[in-house]
XYZ file of C-alpha atoms in Angstrom:
676
model
C -23.164 -7.226 -28.926
C -26.558 -5.515 -28.663
C -26.251 -1.788 -28.018
C -29.788 -1.520 -26.664
C -29.234 -4.323 -24.166
C -25.957 -2.744 -23.048
C -27.541 0.679 -22.631
C -30.372 -0.774 -20.576
C -27.957 -2.673 -18.302
C -25.967 0.545 -17.821
C -29.220 2.281 -16.842
C -29.791 -0.499 -14.305
C -26.404 0.304 -12.780
C -27.323 4.005 -12.728
C -30.601 3.259 -10.967
C -28.968 1.095 -8.311
C -26.071 3.503 -7.749
C -28.303 6.558 -7.397
C -30.720 4.649 -5.157
C -27.926 3.566 -2.825
C -26.893 7.179 -2.333
C -30.482 8.347 -2.000
C -31.302 5.787 0.700
C -28.083 6.521 2.592
C -28.737 10.279 2.282
C -25.041 10.709 1.419
C -22.622 9.794 -1.343
C -21.638 10.584 -4.900
C -24.198 9.562 -7.529
C -23.139 11.750 -10.466
C -19.836 10.109 -11.303
C -21.274 6.632 -10.791
C -24.076 7.398 -13.237
C -21.601 8.668 -15.818
C -19.123 5.793 -15.448
C -21.793 3.094 -15.589
C -21.496 2.687 -19.359
C -17.842 1.707 -19.249
C -17.977 -0.671 -16.286
C -20.991 -2.364 -17.825
C -19.125 -3.011 -21.090
C -16.041 -4.171 -19.193
C -17.797 -6.576 -16.849
C -20.372 -7.893 -19.310
C -17.942 -8.517 -22.174
C -14.234 -8.282 -21.338
C -13.099 -8.783 -17.721
C -11.912 -12.393 -17.344
C -12.585 -13.835 -13.907
C -13.636 -17.215 -12.571
C -17.267 -17.012 -11.374
C -16.625 -19.950 -9.054
C -13.167 -18.979 -7.781
C -12.939 -15.200 -7.341
C -9.327 -15.257 -6.065
C -7.915 -17.278 -8.964
C -4.356 -16.010 -9.405
C -4.650 -15.505 -13.189
C -7.857 -13.445 -13.079
C -8.061 -9.994 -14.597
C -8.044 -7.263 -11.953
C -10.118 -4.091 -11.820
C -8.725 -1.233 -9.726
C -11.046 1.664 -8.917
C -9.238 4.944 -8.296
C -12.134 7.305 -7.401
C -13.423 5.458 -4.351
C -16.278 7.922 -4.028
C -17.767 6.107 -7.037
C -18.163 2.980 -4.925
C -21.890 2.742 -5.618
C -21.044 2.138 -9.288
C -18.692 -0.700 -8.362
C -21.108 -2.335 -5.937
C -23.902 -2.088 -8.500
C -21.972 -3.766 -11.319
C -20.665 -6.414 -8.906
C -24.252 -7.081 -7.864
C -24.968 -7.889 -11.504
C -22.186 -10.484 -11.364
C -23.633 -11.998 -8.187
C -20.980 -10.697 -5.773
C -23.473 -8.549 -3.816
C -27.171 -8.885 -3.079
C -29.680 -6.094 -3.552
C -30.268 -6.141 0.209
C -26.551 -5.466 0.730
C -26.750 -2.535 -1.680
C -29.559 -1.108 0.445
C -27.158 -0.980 3.412
C -24.724 1.323 1.575
C -22.682 3.434 4.024
C -24.339 1.904 7.090
C -22.749 0.468 10.221
C -21.431 -3.049 9.725
C -22.358 -3.247 6.050
C -20.240 -4.808 3.309
C -20.865 -1.717 1.162
C -18.899 1.055 2.886
C -18.777 4.579 1.501
C -15.426 3.958 -0.172
C -14.503 0.409 -1.243
C -12.412 -1.654 1.141
C -10.375 -4.489 -0.332
C -12.322 -7.743 -0.545
C -11.215 -9.806 -3.551
C -13.721 -12.560 -2.806
C -16.375 -9.984 -3.650
C -14.486 -8.495 -6.570
C -13.077 -5.460 -4.734
C -9.357 -5.581 -5.538
C -8.273 -2.459 -3.646
C -9.264 -0.030 -0.960
C -9.685 3.367 -2.600
C -10.518 6.862 -1.525
C -7.500 9.190 -1.622
C -7.523 10.096 -5.301
C -4.617 8.950 -7.441
C -3.547 5.939 -5.408
C -5.969 3.405 -6.886
C -4.610 3.524 -10.417
C -1.022 3.426 -9.126
C -1.868 0.207 -7.304
C -2.999 -1.031 -10.711
C 0.484 -0.249 -12.040
C 1.901 -2.364 -9.204
C -0.488 -5.199 -10.037
C 0.587 -5.048 -13.681
C 4.252 -5.212 -12.637
C 3.537 -8.248 -10.442
C 1.744 -9.978 -13.329
C 4.684 -9.411 -15.711
C 7.085 -10.604 -12.987
C 5.173 -13.858 -12.496
C 4.586 -14.371 -16.220
C 8.336 -14.087 -16.832
C 8.888 -16.948 -14.369
C 5.917 -19.246 -14.933
C 4.716 -18.653 -18.471
C 1.796 -17.243 -20.400
C -0.879 -19.350 -18.704
C -0.678 -16.980 -15.716
C -0.867 -13.832 -17.860
C -3.840 -11.510 -17.465
C -4.870 -7.874 -17.793
C -5.112 -5.233 -15.099
C -7.817 -2.622 -15.655
C -7.941 0.721 -13.886
C -10.628 3.391 -13.692
C -9.549 6.973 -13.062
C -11.379 10.280 -12.809
C -10.475 13.919 -13.455
C -9.325 14.247 -9.844
C -7.030 11.236 -10.054
C -5.486 12.565 -13.248
C -4.726 15.822 -11.442
C -3.176 14.268 -8.346
C 0.600 14.567 -8.623
C 1.036 10.832 -8.052
C -0.424 10.246 -11.526
C 2.784 11.611 -13.080
C 4.911 8.947 -11.420
C 2.473 6.218 -12.429
C 2.248 7.445 -16.015
C 6.010 7.747 -16.362
C 6.839 4.343 -14.909
C 4.074 2.379 -16.644
C 5.078 3.861 -19.983
C 8.778 3.346 -19.356
C 8.249 -0.299 -18.439
C 5.912 -0.863 -21.390
C 3.135 -2.409 -19.295
C 0.970 -3.542 -22.184
C -1.081 -5.592 -19.719
C -2.382 -2.362 -18.136
C -5.558 -0.773 -19.531
C -6.919 2.367 -17.877
C -10.227 4.087 -18.517
C -10.225 7.830 -17.893
C -13.737 8.955 -16.969
C -13.431 12.449 -18.454
C -16.680 14.230 -17.600
C -15.245 17.739 -17.112
C -16.871 18.075 -13.675
C -15.284 18.043 -10.228
C -16.733 18.292 -6.745
C -16.781 22.073 -6.535
C -15.892 23.325 -10.018
C -15.789 22.432 -13.655
C -12.452 20.950 -14.688
C -11.727 23.960 -16.922
C -11.546 26.107 -13.788
C -8.374 24.304 -12.636
C -6.574 22.950 -15.708
C -6.248 23.263 -19.456
C -3.688 20.535 -20.014
C -3.776 18.158 -22.952
C -4.127 14.836 -21.134
C -3.850 12.752 -24.292
C -0.593 14.450 -25.283
C 0.774 13.949 -21.783
C 0.166 10.208 -21.843
C 1.514 9.891 -25.384
C 4.701 11.565 -24.143
C 4.943 8.857 -21.504
C 4.736 6.142 -24.175
C 1.116 5.183 -23.621
C -1.273 3.987 -26.281
C -3.970 6.689 -26.186
C -7.496 6.020 -27.445
C -10.192 8.694 -27.310
C -13.836 7.595 -27.450
C -17.396 8.590 -26.669
C -17.759 7.290 -23.121
C -21.516 6.953 -23.542
C -21.279 4.640 -26.562
C -20.841 1.000 -25.483
C -19.840 -0.193 -28.948
C -17.141 2.475 -29.237
C -15.761 1.512 -25.848
C -15.857 -2.180 -26.752
C -13.816 -1.399 -29.855
C -11.336 0.565 -27.752
C -10.992 -2.334 -25.321
C -10.421 -4.788 -28.165
C -7.643 -2.559 -29.511
C -6.123 -2.147 -26.035
C -6.086 -5.895 -25.405
C -4.111 -6.429 -28.622
C -1.499 -3.768 -27.746
C 1.904 -5.453 -27.349
C 4.294 -2.751 -26.194
C 2.531 0.016 -24.253
C -0.024 0.562 -21.526
C -3.310 1.929 -22.834
C -5.413 4.816 -21.616
C -8.934 5.028 -23.011
C -10.112 8.606 -22.620
C -13.891 8.403 -22.522
C -15.915 11.604 -22.692
C -18.637 10.829 -20.191
C -21.507 12.768 -18.608
C -21.689 13.588 -14.909
C -25.081 12.510 -13.614
C -26.027 10.845 -16.886
C -29.800 10.407 -17.030
C -30.576 12.862 -14.231
C -33.627 15.092 -14.816
C -35.529 17.734 -12.883
C -39.068 17.481 -11.569
C -40.155 18.983 -14.881
C -38.346 16.274 -16.801
C -35.607 18.554 -18.087
C -32.012 17.317 -18.266
C -29.916 17.880 -15.169
C -26.776 16.274 -16.510
C -23.282 17.740 -16.175
C -23.870 19.507 -12.848
C -21.314 19.789 -10.034
C -24.085 19.383 -7.490
C -24.675 15.747 -8.467
C -21.057 14.901 -7.711
C -21.381 14.851 -3.937
C -25.095 15.002 -3.120
C -28.030 12.610 -3.381
C -30.035 13.491 -6.476
C -32.849 14.886 -4.337
C -30.438 17.357 -2.742
C -28.673 18.331 -5.962
C -31.437 20.082 -7.866
C -32.454 16.973 -9.769
C -35.525 14.908 -9.025
C -34.760 11.400 -7.811
C -38.258 10.143 -8.669
C -38.333 11.605 -12.171
C -34.799 10.368 -12.813
C -35.808 6.845 -11.851
C -38.740 7.017 -14.240
C -36.507 8.454 -16.961
C -34.104 5.518 -16.556
C -36.892 2.942 -16.670
C -37.274 2.156 -12.969
C -40.152 2.380 -10.515
C -39.204 5.188 -8.099
C -41.236 3.490 -5.357
C -39.387 0.197 -5.810
C -36.133 0.706 -7.739
C -34.241 -2.174 -6.109
C -34.276 -4.681 -8.908
C -31.890 -6.271 -11.370
C -33.935 -6.318 -14.545
C -34.533 -9.537 -16.432
C -32.622 -8.512 -19.562
C -29.726 -7.379 -17.367
C -29.781 -10.692 -15.499
C -29.607 -12.533 -18.796
C -26.706 -10.409 -20.060
C -24.654 -11.217 -16.982
C -25.780 -14.829 -16.723
C -24.683 -15.345 -20.320
C -21.354 -13.737 -19.511
C -20.885 -16.061 -16.535
C -21.301 -19.071 -18.807
C -18.829 -17.663 -21.320
C -16.389 -17.102 -18.454
C -16.807 -20.652 -17.184
C -15.957 -21.985 -20.625
C -13.012 -19.591 -20.922
C -11.498 -20.338 -17.542
C -12.044 -24.063 -18.006
C -9.590 -23.922 -20.895
C -7.251 -21.739 -18.828
C -7.375 -24.180 -15.918
C -6.633 -27.060 -18.272
C -3.630 -25.143 -19.570
C -2.469 -24.584 -15.993
C -3.000 -28.261 -15.149
C -0.863 -29.313 -18.104
C 1.843 -26.852 -17.085
C 1.816 -28.156 -13.524
C 2.128 -31.743 -14.696
C 5.102 -30.840 -16.870
C 6.727 -28.560 -14.268
C 6.069 -29.982 -10.773
C 8.955 -28.158 -9.090
C 7.952 -24.838 -10.610
C 4.342 -25.474 -9.637
C 5.334 -26.135 -6.029
C 7.421 -22.967 -6.065
C 4.500 -20.910 -7.376
C 2.207 -22.354 -4.726
C 4.679 -21.308 -2.041
C 4.670 -17.800 -3.513
C 0.879 -17.603 -3.520
C 0.528 -18.913 0.032
C 3.337 -16.686 1.308
C 5.550 -19.511 2.487
C 9.159 -18.401 2.955
C 12.147 -20.572 2.040
C 14.483 -21.692 4.801
C 16.815 -18.834 5.700
C 19.672 -19.185 8.188
C 19.379 -15.682 9.607
C 22.126 -16.252 12.138
C 24.584 -17.228 9.414
C 24.283 -13.910 7.572
C 27.715 -12.380 8.053
C 28.316 -8.786 9.112
C 31.558 -6.911 9.619
C 32.012 -5.550 13.148
C 30.548 -2.201 14.185
C 28.781 -1.268 10.946
C 25.881 0.999 10.109
C 22.553 -0.765 10.276
C 21.889 0.244 6.654
C 24.962 -1.827 5.718
C 23.774 -4.691 7.885
C 20.470 -4.453 6.007
C 22.379 -4.659 2.726
C 24.010 -7.871 3.948
C 20.575 -9.333 4.646
C 19.125 -8.113 1.346
C 21.950 -9.837 -0.506
C 20.912 -13.144 1.046
C 17.220 -12.499 0.399
C 17.949 -11.830 -3.279
C 19.491 -15.281 -3.517
C 16.857 -17.136 -1.494
C 13.500 -15.372 -1.965
C 12.617 -15.661 -5.632
C 9.381 -13.667 -5.473
C 10.696 -10.559 -3.753
C 10.640 -7.239 -5.610
C 12.691 -4.415 -4.099
C 12.495 -0.773 -5.188
C 14.401 2.386 -4.406
C 13.662 6.029 -5.111
C 16.993 6.758 -6.838
C 18.957 5.947 -3.675
C 19.918 2.281 -4.024
C 23.599 2.941 -3.376
C 22.797 5.064 -0.314
C 19.828 3.325 1.292
C 21.816 0.161 0.538
C 19.022 -1.642 -1.259
C 21.813 -2.234 -3.759
C 22.659 -5.212 -1.565
C 19.644 -6.787 -3.272
C 20.299 -5.248 -6.681
C 23.831 -6.673 -6.835
C 22.290 -10.142 -6.897
C 19.651 -9.445 -9.551
C 18.955 -6.760 -12.144
C 16.395 -4.048 -12.719
C 13.018 -4.519 -14.365
C 13.060 -2.975 -17.833
C 10.800 -2.671 -20.860
C 10.402 -6.195 -22.200
C 12.469 -7.858 -19.475
C 10.848 -8.692 -16.155
C 13.269 -11.477 -15.264
C 14.947 -9.164 -12.752
C 13.581 -8.237 -9.336
C 14.554 -4.606 -8.713
C 12.423 -1.575 -9.557
C 14.282 1.659 -10.168
C 11.380 3.912 -9.213
C 13.150 7.203 -9.766
C 12.536 10.204 -7.542
C 8.917 9.378 -6.778
C 8.523 8.130 -3.231
C 4.715 8.228 -3.054
C 4.360 6.550 -6.448
C 6.832 3.868 -5.396
C 4.960 3.168 -2.161
C 1.589 2.905 -3.920
C 3.099 0.589 -6.542
C 4.329 -1.643 -3.718
C 0.744 -1.792 -2.440
C -0.403 -2.937 -5.874
C 2.295 -5.607 -6.031
C 1.206 -6.902 -2.633
C -2.476 -6.797 -3.586
C -1.837 -8.859 -6.700
C -0.515 -11.750 -4.674
C 2.415 -14.063 -5.226
C 5.047 -11.375 -4.641
C 6.773 -9.777 -1.656
C 7.213 -6.004 -1.957
C 9.883 -3.836 -0.320
C 11.087 -0.303 -1.030
C 13.699 2.092 0.261
C 14.533 5.759 0.649
C 15.817 8.163 3.321
C 13.705 8.212 6.481
C 13.007 11.935 6.213
C 11.382 11.288 2.823
C 8.944 8.882 4.425
C 6.912 12.090 4.676
C 6.271 11.760 0.934
C 5.150 8.155 1.394
C 2.803 8.279 4.373
C -0.500 8.414 2.414
C 0.387 5.097 0.761
C 1.838 3.672 3.984
C -1.466 4.430 5.687
C -3.316 2.646 2.891
C -1.029 -0.372 3.275
C -1.844 -0.440 6.987
C -5.568 -0.100 6.276
C -5.462 -2.962 3.758
C -3.173 -5.054 6.020
C -0.557 -5.424 3.289
C 2.863 -6.807 4.328
C 4.960 -4.239 2.435
C 8.478 -3.690 3.812
C 9.803 -0.108 4.074
C 13.575 0.346 4.245
C 14.181 3.822 5.665
C 17.792 4.831 6.222
C 19.610 7.926 7.500
C 17.517 7.646 10.615
C 18.428 10.710 12.679
C 20.174 14.079 12.923
C 23.422 12.145 12.448
C 22.925 12.560 8.708
C 25.110 15.493 9.654
C 26.417 17.694 6.886
C 23.249 17.318 4.802
C 21.550 19.550 7.339
C 18.037 19.866 8.734
C 16.222 19.189 5.448
C 17.605 15.651 5.536
C 17.632 15.017 9.276
C 14.555 13.205 10.607
C 13.546 14.392 14.047
C 9.762 14.016 14.230
C 9.463 11.172 11.688
C 9.884 8.313 14.159
C 7.178 9.716 16.420
C 4.911 10.056 13.394
C 5.356 6.541 12.066
C 5.093 4.969 15.510
C 1.569 6.360 15.718
C 0.761 3.530 13.289
C 1.830 1.094 16.023
C -0.752 2.697 18.309
C -3.446 2.654 15.626
C -5.300 -0.651 15.489
C -6.428 -2.300 12.268
C -9.740 -4.084 11.723
C -8.367 -7.178 13.453
C -7.590 -5.155 16.577
C -3.820 -5.463 16.119
C -1.189 -2.717 15.740
C -1.600 -1.581 12.155
C 2.135 -1.500 11.522
C 5.349 -3.050 12.802
C 8.024 -0.381 13.244
C 11.586 -1.549 13.896
C 14.673 0.521 14.682
C 17.520 -1.936 15.315
C 20.474 -1.090 17.532
C 23.263 -3.010 15.781
C 23.959 -5.478 12.975
C 22.681 -8.560 14.831
C 19.464 -6.772 15.728
C 19.131 -5.750 12.079
C 19.204 -9.410 11.032
C 16.548 -10.212 13.614
C 14.432 -7.249 12.563
C 14.595 -8.373 8.928
C 13.567 -11.844 10.098
C 10.583 -10.263 11.848
C 9.739 -8.196 8.765
C 9.780 -11.179 6.429
C 7.733 -13.317 8.809
C 5.180 -10.533 9.285
C 2.461 -11.270 6.733
C -0.269 -9.337 8.554
C 0.815 -5.694 8.381
C 3.385 -3.375 6.810
C 6.825 -3.258 8.421
C 9.189 -0.310 8.698
C 12.928 -0.792 9.181
C 14.571 2.433 10.364
C 18.312 2.243 9.781
C 21.389 4.313 10.544
C 23.709 6.012 8.112
C 26.657 6.057 10.510
C 28.500 3.078 11.943
C 27.242 1.787 15.303
C 29.202 -0.255 17.874
C 27.988 -3.825 18.219
C 26.048 -4.317 21.430
C 27.573 -6.568 24.096
C 26.487 -10.177 24.562
C 26.760 -11.603 28.060
C 26.349 -15.113 26.646
C 28.842 -14.534 23.877
C 26.110 -15.127 21.270
C 24.930 -11.718 20.146
C 22.440 -13.012 17.546
C 20.659 -15.243 20.027
C 20.392 -12.394 22.502
C 19.134 -10.059 19.754
C 16.223 -12.459 19.219
C 14.749 -10.671 22.232
C 13.692 -8.036 19.689
C 10.936 -10.440 18.655
C 9.089 -9.280 21.775
C 9.574 -5.653 20.863
C 11.976 -4.918 23.693
C 14.512 -6.848 25.764
C 17.404 -6.458 28.176
C 20.801 -5.862 26.557
C 22.871 -5.200 29.693
C 21.364 -6.622 32.868
C 21.657 -5.633 36.470
C 19.754 -7.141 39.361
C 17.573 -4.558 41.105
C 18.959 -1.715 38.994
C 19.060 1.812 40.321
C 17.957 2.941 36.875
C 16.795 1.323 33.641
C 18.121 3.006 30.511
C 15.877 2.613 27.449
C 16.473 3.413 23.781
C 16.440 1.971 20.299
C 18.652 2.313 17.254
C 21.867 4.275 17.522
C 21.182 5.385 21.076
C 21.336 1.893 22.625
C 25.118 1.620 22.286
C 25.449 5.110 23.753
C 23.474 3.985 26.811
C 25.786 0.981 27.153
C 28.647 3.473 27.548
C 26.620 5.499 30.040
C 25.838 2.358 32.059
C 29.561 1.673 32.401
C 30.177 5.222 33.614
C 27.343 4.909 36.133
C 28.775 1.598 37.336
C 32.104 3.251 37.962
C 30.256 5.628 40.298
C 28.444 2.818 42.109
C 25.110 3.206 40.301
C 23.722 0.005 38.816
C 22.037 0.406 35.437
C 20.130 -1.920 33.143
C 20.109 -1.177 29.387
C 17.037 -2.051 27.366
C 16.614 -1.990 23.595
C 13.080 -1.411 22.314
C 13.246 -1.644 18.503
C 9.442 -2.012 18.315
C 7.531 0.019 20.879
C 4.173 -1.185 19.594
C 5.142 -4.852 19.793
C 6.603 -4.398 23.270
C 3.430 -2.751 24.522
C 1.259 -5.735 23.531
C 3.425 -8.184 25.468
C 2.049 -9.562 28.763
C 2.447 -7.151 31.644
C 4.706 -9.517 33.580
C 7.149 -9.660 30.674
C 7.202 -5.870 30.326
C 7.761 -5.518 34.066
C 10.636 -8.009 33.891
C 12.326 -5.811 31.299
C 11.430 -2.382 32.669
C 10.586 -2.532 36.394
C 7.182 -0.922 36.946
C 8.161 1.105 39.998
C 11.791 1.713 39.140
C 13.589 4.719 37.765
C 13.522 4.759 33.964
C 15.483 7.048 31.649
C 14.859 7.096 27.922
C 17.149 8.409 25.201
C 16.095 9.129 21.631
C 17.538 11.090 18.733
C 13.984 12.093 17.853
C 11.145 13.780 19.688
C 11.024 12.840 23.391
C 7.378 11.834 22.966
C 8.567 8.735 21.101
C 9.589 7.022 24.340
C 7.322 8.626 26.928
C 4.850 5.765 26.868
C 7.665 3.283 27.462
C 9.343 5.007 30.404
C 6.062 5.624 32.244
C 4.815 8.614 34.153
C 7.742 8.605 36.604
C 10.339 8.212 33.885
C 12.207 10.854 31.957
C 13.178 11.092 28.288
C 15.979 13.085 26.740
C 15.548 13.713 23.051
C 15.589 16.365 20.380
C 12.839 18.971 20.383
C 14.214 21.068 17.524
C 15.429 20.744 13.953
C 18.949 19.561 13.234
C 21.863 21.455 11.731
C 24.551 21.065 9.090
C 27.784 19.749 10.576
C 29.687 16.459 10.947
C 27.550 14.092 13.003
C 30.071 13.818 15.835
C 29.959 17.592 16.187
C 26.168 17.424 16.312
C 26.381 14.730 18.999
C 28.414 17.157 21.105
C 26.278 20.200 20.366
C 22.996 18.385 20.995
C 24.117 16.503 24.107
C 24.392 12.991 22.689
C 27.779 12.039 24.134
C 28.327 9.657 27.022
C 29.395 12.418 29.491
C 26.423 14.613 28.516
C 23.886 11.809 28.853
C 25.532 10.706 32.120
C 24.873 14.179 33.492
C 21.244 13.971 32.360
C 20.763 10.606 34.087
C 22.400 11.762 37.323
C 20.235 14.871 37.390
C 17.159 12.699 36.927
C 18.209 10.333 39.716
C 18.826 13.288 42.018
C 15.231 14.517 41.721
């Protein structure tokens, strides 16, 4: 390992990273210039990937946490051949493959979308969990390392506590994180906001802590060698780096360690871009080159990797020959193929809470879906994810043969870990908590939607009927919030999330079927705490009728040429069934419609939607949340009754009476609407 060659290659990364920002006239060159030394050592000497098969399941992963340092990642990936210099020149431009913050593209070596600080390294924790899970089932040939890169900001984000605690508790020795400790933030020096002992903190979480000079490639190589040999703990390498390393002024004086280089092109920071290029060994008039000695360093590494992975592939081939059934099972995991599940046969007791119906389904999934990992934020016995847990056991330090993650009280951490599990591949990720605490999870849920990850969210205690727990635990606005993700389109032009609020046990089975078959986006299942009457079935086959949920909305109780169509989802559907009976007794014909997924219903053909909810008819919507949730469904002539205020602490049946959610009260609302 030649220190001079490594230093020069790191300078090449600095030149390319700073030039990308300079050409774009926006970006973050300082951190990229400081972190270049570590990523150069990692990619040129340690990261094990297949140069000819970038999505090989047993590859090492690299998760970038500070997405604003994207120019550093693109530059080092250009050295590996994943990007061209011309693509680097299009940094931050319309339609380019080098956006301002990295967007997941494993074929190009980008393992995660990153930007909101803290989440990237937690996804790495999820990836490390997935690797241990698969290794426990298929053997050491599939084992690999997950590397993470974190900055001062990521260390400060509260989510880092959950990641540090869980990774240490689980003993994820396959996780190696580099902390780019340069003491500079966007607007201040780090000492202006914290004086904590980061090394002591991670040691307390049972991490292997190594402190090195982050500008010395040989020191970092030694740290990586030690980390790779660690058998019982995750490793954090704390590298003291230099913000804007190599930056100089027009007079040639050092301009390193300045806040201004964090978020400005060098020419706008007080440094001189031209002089810095010269200082780093580049031609400021034509800096867009991968130097010959750098090319050789990375070409040599590619050949080493080909020899390494050839042996790994031979090991895999031998394993497959000896274990054909296991090999076929693994292939089904990687491709996302589900086993045969008789959804209709899943038994439910009559008139149960949809959280209990979900538990019934989860019990079957635990038996049938061998690559599913379910987590709960210390609520398994209440969000009923224990239906899954009862058929497996929790992941623990040294034992990843189970399939349940006890995440503890850390909803955002749990959600970001699920993203990492999904990004790794080969595993299905699901997690549960109370619906009101989805507020803690939404940053990671948004990232799952952005990355098009099929994570399943199990959110229970869906409405003010949580009752005695009071307004802190009673979701009112949460459904309206999460259904915005159904309106928001992803890069494929589809609703970025599937949101499902089933109206009874049969609908819950169907909604779980939809969730498991949805491999394109995240899915939310919003479930009741209280028991709900089973919805009627005109055909006598409630499950078959509930399959109408697969179109987002369908008719539960029909009436030809109805005087009014009553629309709801979740707990309110059965209440509208009662109201329809009362209207019928007064000579008013009513149709009842369940719309568990508003977003899915709205993308159905217009003729189908009109067949369910007549376009020119009277439409009345009922929701336990904000009325805005259903306004788009009922149309401009329709009316919605919902809750426009916080809940209260009382038994849920009392709250139904006080808030107007009884059959007589809703009947009065409907009659008043019809009288207008």
